[in-house]
Coordinates of C-alpha atoms (C1' of nucleotides) in Angstrom, one line a residue:
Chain A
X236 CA 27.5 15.7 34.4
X237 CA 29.1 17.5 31.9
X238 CA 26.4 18.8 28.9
X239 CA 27.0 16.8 25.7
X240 CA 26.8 18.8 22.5
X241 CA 23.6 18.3 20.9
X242 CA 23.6 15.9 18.1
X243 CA 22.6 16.8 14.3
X244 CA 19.6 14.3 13.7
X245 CA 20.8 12.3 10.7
X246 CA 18.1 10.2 9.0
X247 CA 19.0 8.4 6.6
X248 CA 16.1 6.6 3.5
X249 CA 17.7 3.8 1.4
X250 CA 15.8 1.6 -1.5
X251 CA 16.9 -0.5 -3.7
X252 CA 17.5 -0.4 -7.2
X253 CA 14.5 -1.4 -9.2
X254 CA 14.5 -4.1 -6.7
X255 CA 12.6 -6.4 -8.2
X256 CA 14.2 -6.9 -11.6
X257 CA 17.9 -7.0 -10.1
X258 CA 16.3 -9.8 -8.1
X259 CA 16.1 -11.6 -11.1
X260 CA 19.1 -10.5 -12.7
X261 CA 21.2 -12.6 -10.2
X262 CA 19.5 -15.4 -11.4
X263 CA 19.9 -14.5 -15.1
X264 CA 22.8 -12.5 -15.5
X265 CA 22.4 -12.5 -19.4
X266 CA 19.8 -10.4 -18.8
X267 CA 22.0 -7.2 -17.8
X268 CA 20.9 -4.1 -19.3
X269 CA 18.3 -5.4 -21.1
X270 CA 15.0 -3.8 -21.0
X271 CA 12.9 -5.8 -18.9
X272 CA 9.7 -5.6 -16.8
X273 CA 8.4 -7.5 -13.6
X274 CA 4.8 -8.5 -13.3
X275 CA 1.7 -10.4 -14.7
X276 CA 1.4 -14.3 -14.2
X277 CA 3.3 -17.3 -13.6
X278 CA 7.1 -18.4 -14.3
X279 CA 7.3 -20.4 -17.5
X280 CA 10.3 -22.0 -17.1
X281 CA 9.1 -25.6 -17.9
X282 CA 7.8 -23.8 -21.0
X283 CA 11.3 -22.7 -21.5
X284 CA 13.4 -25.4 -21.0
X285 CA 11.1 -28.0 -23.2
X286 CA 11.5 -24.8 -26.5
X287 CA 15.8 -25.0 -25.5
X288 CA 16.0 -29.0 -25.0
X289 CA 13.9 -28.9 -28.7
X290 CA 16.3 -26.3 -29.9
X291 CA 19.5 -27.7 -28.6
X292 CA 19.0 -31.4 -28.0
X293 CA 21.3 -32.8 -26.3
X294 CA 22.4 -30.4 -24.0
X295 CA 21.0 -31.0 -20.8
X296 CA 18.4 -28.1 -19.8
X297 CA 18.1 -27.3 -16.0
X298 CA 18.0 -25.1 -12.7
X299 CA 22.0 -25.2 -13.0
X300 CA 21.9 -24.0 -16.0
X301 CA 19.8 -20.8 -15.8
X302 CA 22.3 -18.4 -16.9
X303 CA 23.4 -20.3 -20.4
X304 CA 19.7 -20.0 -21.1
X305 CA 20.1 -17.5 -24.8
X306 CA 18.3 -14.1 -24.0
X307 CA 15.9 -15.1 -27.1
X308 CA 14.2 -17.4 -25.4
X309 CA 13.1 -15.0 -22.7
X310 CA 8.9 -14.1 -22.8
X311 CA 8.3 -10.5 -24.3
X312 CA 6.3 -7.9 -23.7
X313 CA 4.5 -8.1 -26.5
X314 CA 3.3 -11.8 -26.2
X315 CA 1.3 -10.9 -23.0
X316 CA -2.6 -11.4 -22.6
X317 CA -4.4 -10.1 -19.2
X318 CA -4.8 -7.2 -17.0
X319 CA -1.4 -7.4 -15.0
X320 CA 0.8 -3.9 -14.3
X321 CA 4.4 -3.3 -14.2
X322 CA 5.9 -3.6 -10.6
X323 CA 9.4 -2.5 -11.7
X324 CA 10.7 -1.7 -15.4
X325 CA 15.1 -2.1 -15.9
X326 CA 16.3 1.4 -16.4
X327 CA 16.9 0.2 -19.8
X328 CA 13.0 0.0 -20.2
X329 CA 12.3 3.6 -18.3
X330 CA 14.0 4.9 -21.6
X331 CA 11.0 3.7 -23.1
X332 CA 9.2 5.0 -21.3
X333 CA 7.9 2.0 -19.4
X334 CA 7.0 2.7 -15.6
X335 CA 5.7 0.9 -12.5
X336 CA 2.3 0.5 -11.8
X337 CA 1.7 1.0 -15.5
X338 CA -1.0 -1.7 -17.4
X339 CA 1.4 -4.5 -19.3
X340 CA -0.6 -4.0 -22.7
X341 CA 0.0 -0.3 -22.6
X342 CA 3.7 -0.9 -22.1
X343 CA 3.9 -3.7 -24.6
X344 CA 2.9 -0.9 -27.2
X345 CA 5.9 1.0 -25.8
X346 CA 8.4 -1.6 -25.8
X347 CA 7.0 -4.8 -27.2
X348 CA 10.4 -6.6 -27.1
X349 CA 11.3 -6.1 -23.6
X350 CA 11.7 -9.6 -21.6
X351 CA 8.7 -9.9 -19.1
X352 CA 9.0 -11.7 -16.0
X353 CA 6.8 -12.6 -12.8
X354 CA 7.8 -11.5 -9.7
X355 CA 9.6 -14.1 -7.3
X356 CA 7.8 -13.9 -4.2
X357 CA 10.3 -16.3 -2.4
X358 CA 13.4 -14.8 -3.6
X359 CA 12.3 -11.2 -3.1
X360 CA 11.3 -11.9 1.2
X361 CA 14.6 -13.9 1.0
X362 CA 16.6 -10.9 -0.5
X363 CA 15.1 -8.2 1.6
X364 CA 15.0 -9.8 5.2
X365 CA 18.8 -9.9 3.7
X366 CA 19.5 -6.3 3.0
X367 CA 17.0 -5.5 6.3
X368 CA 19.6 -7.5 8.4
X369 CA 22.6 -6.2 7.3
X370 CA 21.9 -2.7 7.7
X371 CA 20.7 -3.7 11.3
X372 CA 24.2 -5.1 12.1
X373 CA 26.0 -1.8 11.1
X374 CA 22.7 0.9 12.3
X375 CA 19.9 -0.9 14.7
X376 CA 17.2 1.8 14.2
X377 CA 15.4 0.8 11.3
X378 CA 12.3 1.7 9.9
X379 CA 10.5 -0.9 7.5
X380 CA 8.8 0.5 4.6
X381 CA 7.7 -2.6 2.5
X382 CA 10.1 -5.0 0.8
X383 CA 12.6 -2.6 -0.9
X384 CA 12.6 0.7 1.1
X385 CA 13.5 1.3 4.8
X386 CA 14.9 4.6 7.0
X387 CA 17.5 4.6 9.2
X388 CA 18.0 6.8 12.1
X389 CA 22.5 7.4 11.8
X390 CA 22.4 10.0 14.5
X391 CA 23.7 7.8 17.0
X392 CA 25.8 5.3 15.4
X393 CA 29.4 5.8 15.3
X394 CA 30.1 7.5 12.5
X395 CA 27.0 8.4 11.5
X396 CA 27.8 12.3 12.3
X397 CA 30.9 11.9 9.7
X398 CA 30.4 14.2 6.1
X399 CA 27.1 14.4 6.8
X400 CA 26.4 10.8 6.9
X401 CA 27.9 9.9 3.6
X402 CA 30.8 7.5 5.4
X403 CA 28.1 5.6 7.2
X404 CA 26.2 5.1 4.0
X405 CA 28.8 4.2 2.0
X406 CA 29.5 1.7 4.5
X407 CA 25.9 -0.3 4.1
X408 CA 25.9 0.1 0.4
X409 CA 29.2 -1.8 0.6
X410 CA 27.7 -4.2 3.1
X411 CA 24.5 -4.9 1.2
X412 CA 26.1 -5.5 -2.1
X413 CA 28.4 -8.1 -0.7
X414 CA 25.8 -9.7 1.3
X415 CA 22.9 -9.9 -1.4
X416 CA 25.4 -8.7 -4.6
X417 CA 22.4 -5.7 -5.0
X418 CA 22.7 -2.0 -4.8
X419 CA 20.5 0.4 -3.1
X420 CA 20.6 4.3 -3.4
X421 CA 20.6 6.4 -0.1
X422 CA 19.7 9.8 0.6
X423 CA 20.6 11.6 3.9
X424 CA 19.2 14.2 5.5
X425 CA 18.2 15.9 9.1
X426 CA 14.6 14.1 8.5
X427 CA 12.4 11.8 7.2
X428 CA 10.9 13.8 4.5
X429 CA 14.1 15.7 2.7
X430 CA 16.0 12.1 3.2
X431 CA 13.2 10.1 0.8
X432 CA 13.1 12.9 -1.8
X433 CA 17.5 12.8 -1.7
X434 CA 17.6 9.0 -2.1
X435 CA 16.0 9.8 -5.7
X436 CA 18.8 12.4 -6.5
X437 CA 21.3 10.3 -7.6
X438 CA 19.6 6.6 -9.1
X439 CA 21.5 3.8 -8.9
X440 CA 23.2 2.9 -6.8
X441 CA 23.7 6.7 -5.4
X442 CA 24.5 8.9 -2.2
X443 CA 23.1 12.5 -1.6
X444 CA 23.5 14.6 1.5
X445 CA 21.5 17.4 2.3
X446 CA 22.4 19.7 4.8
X447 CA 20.0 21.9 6.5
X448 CA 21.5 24.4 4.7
X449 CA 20.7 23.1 1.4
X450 CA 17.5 23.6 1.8
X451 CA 16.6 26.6 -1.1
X452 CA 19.2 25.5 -3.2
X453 CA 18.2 21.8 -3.4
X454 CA 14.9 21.1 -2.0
X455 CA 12.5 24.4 -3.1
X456 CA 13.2 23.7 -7.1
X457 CA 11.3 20.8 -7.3
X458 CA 7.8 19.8 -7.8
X459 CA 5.7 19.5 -5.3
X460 CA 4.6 16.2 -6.7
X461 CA 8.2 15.0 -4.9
X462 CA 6.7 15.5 -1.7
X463 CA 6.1 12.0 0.0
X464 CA 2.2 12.9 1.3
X465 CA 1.8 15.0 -2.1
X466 CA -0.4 12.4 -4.3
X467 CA -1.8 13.6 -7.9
X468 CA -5.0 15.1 -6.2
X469 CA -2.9 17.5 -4.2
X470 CA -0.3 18.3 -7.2
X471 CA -3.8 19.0 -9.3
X472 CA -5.3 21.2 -6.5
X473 CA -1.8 23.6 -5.7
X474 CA -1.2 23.6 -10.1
X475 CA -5.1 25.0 -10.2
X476 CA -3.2 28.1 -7.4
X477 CA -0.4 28.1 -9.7
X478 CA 1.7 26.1 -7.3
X479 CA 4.2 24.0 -9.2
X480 CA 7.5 24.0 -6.8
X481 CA 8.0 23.6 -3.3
X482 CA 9.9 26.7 -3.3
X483 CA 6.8 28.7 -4.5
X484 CA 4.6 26.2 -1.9
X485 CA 6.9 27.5 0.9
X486 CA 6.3 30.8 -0.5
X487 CA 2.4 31.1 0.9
X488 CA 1.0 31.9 4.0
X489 CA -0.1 28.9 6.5
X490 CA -3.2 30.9 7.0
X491 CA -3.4 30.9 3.2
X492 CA -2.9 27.0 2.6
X493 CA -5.0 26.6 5.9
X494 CA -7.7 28.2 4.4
X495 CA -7.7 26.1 1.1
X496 CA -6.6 22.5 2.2
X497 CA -7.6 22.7 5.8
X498 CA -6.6 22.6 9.4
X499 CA -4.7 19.8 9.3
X500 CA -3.7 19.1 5.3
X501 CA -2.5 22.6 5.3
X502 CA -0.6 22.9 8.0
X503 CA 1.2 20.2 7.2
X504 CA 1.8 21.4 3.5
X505 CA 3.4 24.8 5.1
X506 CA 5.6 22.9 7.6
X507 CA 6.4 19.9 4.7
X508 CA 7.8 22.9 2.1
X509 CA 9.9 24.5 4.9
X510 CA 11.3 21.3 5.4
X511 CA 10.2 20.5 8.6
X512 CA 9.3 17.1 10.0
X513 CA 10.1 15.9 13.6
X514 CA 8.8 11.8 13.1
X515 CA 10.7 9.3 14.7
X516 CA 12.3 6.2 12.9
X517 CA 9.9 3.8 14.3
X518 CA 11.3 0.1 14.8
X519 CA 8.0 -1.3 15.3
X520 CA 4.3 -1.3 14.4
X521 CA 1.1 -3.5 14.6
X522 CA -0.7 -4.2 12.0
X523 CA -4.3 -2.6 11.7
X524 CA -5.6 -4.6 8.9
X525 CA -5.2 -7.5 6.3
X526 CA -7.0 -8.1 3.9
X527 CA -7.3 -10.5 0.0
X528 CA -8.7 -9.2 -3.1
X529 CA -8.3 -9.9 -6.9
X530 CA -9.2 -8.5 -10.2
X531 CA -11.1 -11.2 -12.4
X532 CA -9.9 -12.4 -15.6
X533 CA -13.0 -10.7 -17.3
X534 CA -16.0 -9.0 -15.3
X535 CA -18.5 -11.0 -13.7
X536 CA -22.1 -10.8 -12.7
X537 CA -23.7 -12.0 -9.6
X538 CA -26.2 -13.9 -11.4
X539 CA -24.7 -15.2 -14.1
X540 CA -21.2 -15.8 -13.3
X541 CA -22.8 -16.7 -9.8
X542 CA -20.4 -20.4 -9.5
X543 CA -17.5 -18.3 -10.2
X544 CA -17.6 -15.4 -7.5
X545 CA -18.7 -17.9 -5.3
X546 CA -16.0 -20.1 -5.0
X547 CA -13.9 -16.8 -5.6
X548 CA -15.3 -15.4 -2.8
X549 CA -14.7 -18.3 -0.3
X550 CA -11.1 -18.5 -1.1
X551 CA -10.9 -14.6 -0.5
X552 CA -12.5 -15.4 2.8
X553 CA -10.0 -18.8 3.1
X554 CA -6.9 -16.9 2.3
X555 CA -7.7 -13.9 4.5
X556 CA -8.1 -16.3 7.7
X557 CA -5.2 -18.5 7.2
X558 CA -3.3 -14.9 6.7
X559 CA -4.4 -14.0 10.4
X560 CA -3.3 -17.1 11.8
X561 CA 0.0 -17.4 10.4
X562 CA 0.4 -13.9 12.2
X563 CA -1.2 -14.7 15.1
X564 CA -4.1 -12.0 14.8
X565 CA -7.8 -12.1 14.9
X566 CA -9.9 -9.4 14.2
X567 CA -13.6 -7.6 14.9
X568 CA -14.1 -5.5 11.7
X569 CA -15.3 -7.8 8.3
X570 CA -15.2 -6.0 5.2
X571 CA -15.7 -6.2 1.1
X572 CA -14.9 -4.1 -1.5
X573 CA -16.0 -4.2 -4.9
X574 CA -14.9 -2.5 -8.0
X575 CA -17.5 -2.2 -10.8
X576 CA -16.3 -2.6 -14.5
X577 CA -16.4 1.5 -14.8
X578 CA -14.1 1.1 -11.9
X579 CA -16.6 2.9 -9.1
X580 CA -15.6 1.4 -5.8
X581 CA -17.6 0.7 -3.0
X582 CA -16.9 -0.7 0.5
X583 CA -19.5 -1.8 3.2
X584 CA -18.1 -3.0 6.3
X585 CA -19.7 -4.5 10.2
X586 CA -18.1 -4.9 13.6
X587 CA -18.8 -8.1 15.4
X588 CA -18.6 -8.2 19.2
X589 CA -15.2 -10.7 19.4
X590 CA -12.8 -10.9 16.9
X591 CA -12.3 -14.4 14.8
X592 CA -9.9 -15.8 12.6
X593 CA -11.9 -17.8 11.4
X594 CA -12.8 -18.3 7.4
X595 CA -16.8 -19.4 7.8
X596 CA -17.2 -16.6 10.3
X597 CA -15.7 -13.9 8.2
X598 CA -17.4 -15.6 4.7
X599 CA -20.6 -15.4 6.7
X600 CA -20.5 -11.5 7.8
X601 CA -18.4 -10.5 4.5
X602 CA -21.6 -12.4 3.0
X603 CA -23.5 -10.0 4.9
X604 CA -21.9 -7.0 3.7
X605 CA -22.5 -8.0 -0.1
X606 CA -26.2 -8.0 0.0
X607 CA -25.7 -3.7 0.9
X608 CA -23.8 -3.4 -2.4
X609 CA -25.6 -3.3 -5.7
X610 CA -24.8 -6.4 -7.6
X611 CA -26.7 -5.7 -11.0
X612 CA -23.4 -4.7 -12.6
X613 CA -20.6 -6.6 -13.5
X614 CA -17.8 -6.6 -11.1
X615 CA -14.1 -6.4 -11.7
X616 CA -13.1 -6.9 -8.4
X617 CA -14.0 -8.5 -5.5
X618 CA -12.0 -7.8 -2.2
X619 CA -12.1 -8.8 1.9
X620 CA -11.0 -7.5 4.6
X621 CA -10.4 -7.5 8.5
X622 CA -9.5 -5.2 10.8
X623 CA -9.7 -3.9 14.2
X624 CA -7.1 -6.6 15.0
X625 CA -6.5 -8.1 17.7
X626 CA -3.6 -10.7 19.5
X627 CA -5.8 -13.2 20.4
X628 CA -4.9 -14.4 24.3
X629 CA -3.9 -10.9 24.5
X630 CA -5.2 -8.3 26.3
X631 CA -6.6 -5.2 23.7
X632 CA -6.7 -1.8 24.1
X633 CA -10.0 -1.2 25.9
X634 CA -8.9 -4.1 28.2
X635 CA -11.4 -7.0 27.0
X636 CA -10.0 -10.6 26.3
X637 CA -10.9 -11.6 22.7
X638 CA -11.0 -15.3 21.9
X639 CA -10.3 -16.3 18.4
X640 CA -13.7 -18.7 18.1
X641 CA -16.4 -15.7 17.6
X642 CA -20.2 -15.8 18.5
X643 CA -22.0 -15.9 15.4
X644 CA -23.7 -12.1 15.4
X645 CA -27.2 -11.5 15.8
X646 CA -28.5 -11.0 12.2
X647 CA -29.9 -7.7 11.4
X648 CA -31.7 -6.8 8.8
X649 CA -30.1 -4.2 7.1
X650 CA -31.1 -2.0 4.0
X651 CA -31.0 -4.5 1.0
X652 CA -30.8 -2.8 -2.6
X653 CA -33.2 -2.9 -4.8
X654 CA -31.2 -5.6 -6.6
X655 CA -30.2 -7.9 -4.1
X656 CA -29.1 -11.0 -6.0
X657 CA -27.0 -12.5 -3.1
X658 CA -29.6 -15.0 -2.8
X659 CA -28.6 -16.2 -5.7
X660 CA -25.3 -16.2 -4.9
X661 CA -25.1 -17.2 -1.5
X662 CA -28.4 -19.1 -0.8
X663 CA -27.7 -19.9 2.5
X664 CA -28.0 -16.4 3.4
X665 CA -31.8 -16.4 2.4
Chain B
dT135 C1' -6.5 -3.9 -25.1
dC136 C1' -5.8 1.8 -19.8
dT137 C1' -5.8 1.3 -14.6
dG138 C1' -2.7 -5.0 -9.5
dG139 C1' -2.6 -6.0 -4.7
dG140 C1' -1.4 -4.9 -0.2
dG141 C1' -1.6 -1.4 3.2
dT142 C1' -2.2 3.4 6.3
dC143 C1' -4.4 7.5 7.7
dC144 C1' -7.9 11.1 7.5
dT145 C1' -12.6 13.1 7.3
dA146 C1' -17.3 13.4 8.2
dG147 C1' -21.9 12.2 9.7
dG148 C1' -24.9 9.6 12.7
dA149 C1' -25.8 6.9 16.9
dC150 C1' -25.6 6.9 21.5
dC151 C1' -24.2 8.3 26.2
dC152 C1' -23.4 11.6 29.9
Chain C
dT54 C1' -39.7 20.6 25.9
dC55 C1' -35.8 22.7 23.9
dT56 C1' -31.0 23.6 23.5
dG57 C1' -26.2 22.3 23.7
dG58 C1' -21.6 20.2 24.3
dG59 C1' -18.2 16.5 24.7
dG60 C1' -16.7 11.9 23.9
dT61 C1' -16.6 7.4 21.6
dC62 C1' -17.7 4.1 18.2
dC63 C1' -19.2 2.8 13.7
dT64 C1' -19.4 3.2 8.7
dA65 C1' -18.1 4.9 3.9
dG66 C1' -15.3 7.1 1.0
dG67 C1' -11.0 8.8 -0.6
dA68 C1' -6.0 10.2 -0.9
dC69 C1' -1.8 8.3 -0.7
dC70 C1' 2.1 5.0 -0.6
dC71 C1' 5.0 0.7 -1.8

DNA sequence: TCTGGGGTCCTAGGACCC
DNA sequence: TCTGGGGTCCTAGGACCC
């Protein structure tokens, strides 16, 4: 058999333009350039069309008619009450200086007129199953990364070898924008790592190709920060050495980083700077946990908000079950997490002998887990979780058959804190 | 008027077994 | 009785990502 000439791995990372806002922007097209944020509550559109039928009587106010609706009419910023975050800002609000994951009252002091509007849960799955599909009809080895993000493995798809992989993605952002009328920015490079930091070069809708070659030229100037596995810890720790680039990060020792981030952390911060990374673009993976949590509308206290976190606790447990079953798992670890009003977090967790699906189950052993925590001080959040999953009907790693009805587990009685008040809260428990 | 809601992965100590 | 090592599982916390 004749030896075929090794192929360059091209990887390729696409996401999609401040995905959540153009979502909404084919629905409102008015909106276009606009600043604008996604996040916090509900849709008011009722709200809307009964201010536009008073306005305008007459006219006739609908669902057909979204994209008449005047852009004044639109919520702002600056009318906002709770503790919601951005999930996307327009680029017309980044000049703001608005940003995702940023608190909606701190932005509303940046840009108080911006239009604000919730995220479309429906619409978003809708769009990105979209995008997800199409890119599997042109390149089949696709990596998921959440709603807006994916990678894409081009080395073996015709054309995929072709100016470095710019044909092939000029293909999909062709193909994405006349199946969904979105666009996407796409970096490609020989791995995972250089190909997510070259999707940012050139936002929106933008190509970048980086060679092996490129490496000093277009890689080592920037900060570390850009480093997907580089979080603001990290950044903080290599700044405190003086370490700002990745240039200057590819510039110490292994031994050297080894010696200050450890075995592992270190390593992989020398081989991450020289641009090395050998993952695969993985088409498939399990999930390992799910879990439900929310942030109050105002702190509570066990004791006197005790009707509250109650019934907010049993729809955490609720919600968290019927996730499971609509996804056909059932799992052995029961969790909570709670965030105090200072924002300390603590966790406490327990491993039951079969998994369960089941909401009374996981209330009962999540109930559990709350008397460990201290619950003098008023929370902020309340979260549950469950893990160690399992197919149920399936056979599991170590081999054993897990049935989705669990045993209830032997009780134990575990160190209580001094302030146990779950008996107020969960009497049952007693 | 700071700071959501899902996740994954890693570390580290202790229990327990061989 | 003491020392000691390896392996696995459980738990808690924390960094990081979308």
């Amino acid at each position: 058999m004749p030896a075929q000439p090794a192929l360059q791995r091209r990887i390729a990372h696409l996401d999609m333009d401040a995905f959540f806002a153009s979502v909404e922007l084919l629905r409102y097209p008015q909106l276009r350039g606009l600043p604008m944020v996604i996040g916090g509550g509900r849709r008011r559109e009722d709200e809307m069309f009964a201010r536009l039928r008073a306005a305008y009587p007459g006219r006739d106010w609908g669902p057909e008619t979204l994209d008449r609706i005047p852009t004044d009419f639109f919520p702002r910023l600056k009318d906002y009450v709770g503790r919601g975050v951005a999930t996307t800002a327009t680029y017309a609000a980044r000049q703001f200086g608005v940003g995702s994951a940023m608190g909606l009252m701190k932005a509303a002091r940046l840009c108080p007129d911006a239009i604000l509007l919730p995220v479309d849960f429906d619409e978003v799955r809708r769009l990105s199953r979209l995008f997800k599909n199409t890119i599997r009809e042109i390149a089949p080895v696709l990596e998921d990364r959440g709603v807006d993000e994916v990678y894409i493995d081009f080395t073996e798809v015709p054309g995929g070898q072709r100016e470095g992989g710019r044909v092939l993605a000029r293909l999909i952002q062709k193909s994405i924008f006349q199946a969904t009328g979105l666009t996407c920015s796409i970096g490609v490079a020989p791995n995972k790592l250089i190909a997510k930091m070259a999707s940012e070069f050139n936002k929106p809708n933008g190509i970048s190709i980086v060679l092996p070659e490129d490496l000093q030229t277009l890689i080592w100037p920037l900060p570390c920060r850009k480093i997907n596995g580089i979080g603001p810890k990290a950044d903080a720790r290599l700044a405190g050495h003086g370490i700002r680039t990745i240039g200057e990060l590819a510039a110490r020792e292994r031994s050297w980083l080894v010696a200050h981030f450890g075995r592992s952390y270190g390593a992989w911060l020398h081989e991450a700077a020289w641009g090395r990374d050998d993952r695969p673009v993985e088409t498939e993976s399990e999930p390992v946990s799910m879990s439900r949590e929310t942030t109050f509308e105002r702190d509570l206290h066990a004791v006197r908000d005790r009707a509250e976190l109650g019934a907010i606790f049993t729809r955490l447990c609720e919600q968290v079950s019927a996730d499971l079953r609509r996804k056909g798992y059932a799992g052995r670890t029961i969790g909570i997490k709670i965030t105090y009003d200072n924002f300390e977090k603590v966790t406490r967790d327990i491993t039951i002998g079969e998994a369960t699906d089941h909401a009374d189950v996981i209330r009962r052993h999540a109930g559990q887990c709350l008397r460990r925590v201290d619950l003098s001080r008023r929370l902020r959040l309340l979260g549950v979780r469950v893990g160690k999953l399992v197919k149920p009907g399936t056979e599991s790693d170590d081999g054993r058959r897990y049935s989705a009805a669990a045993s209830a587990p032997p009780r134990t009685a575990r160190d209580r804190s001094p302030d146990d008040h779950t008996d107020l809260l969960f009497p049952e428990l007693g």
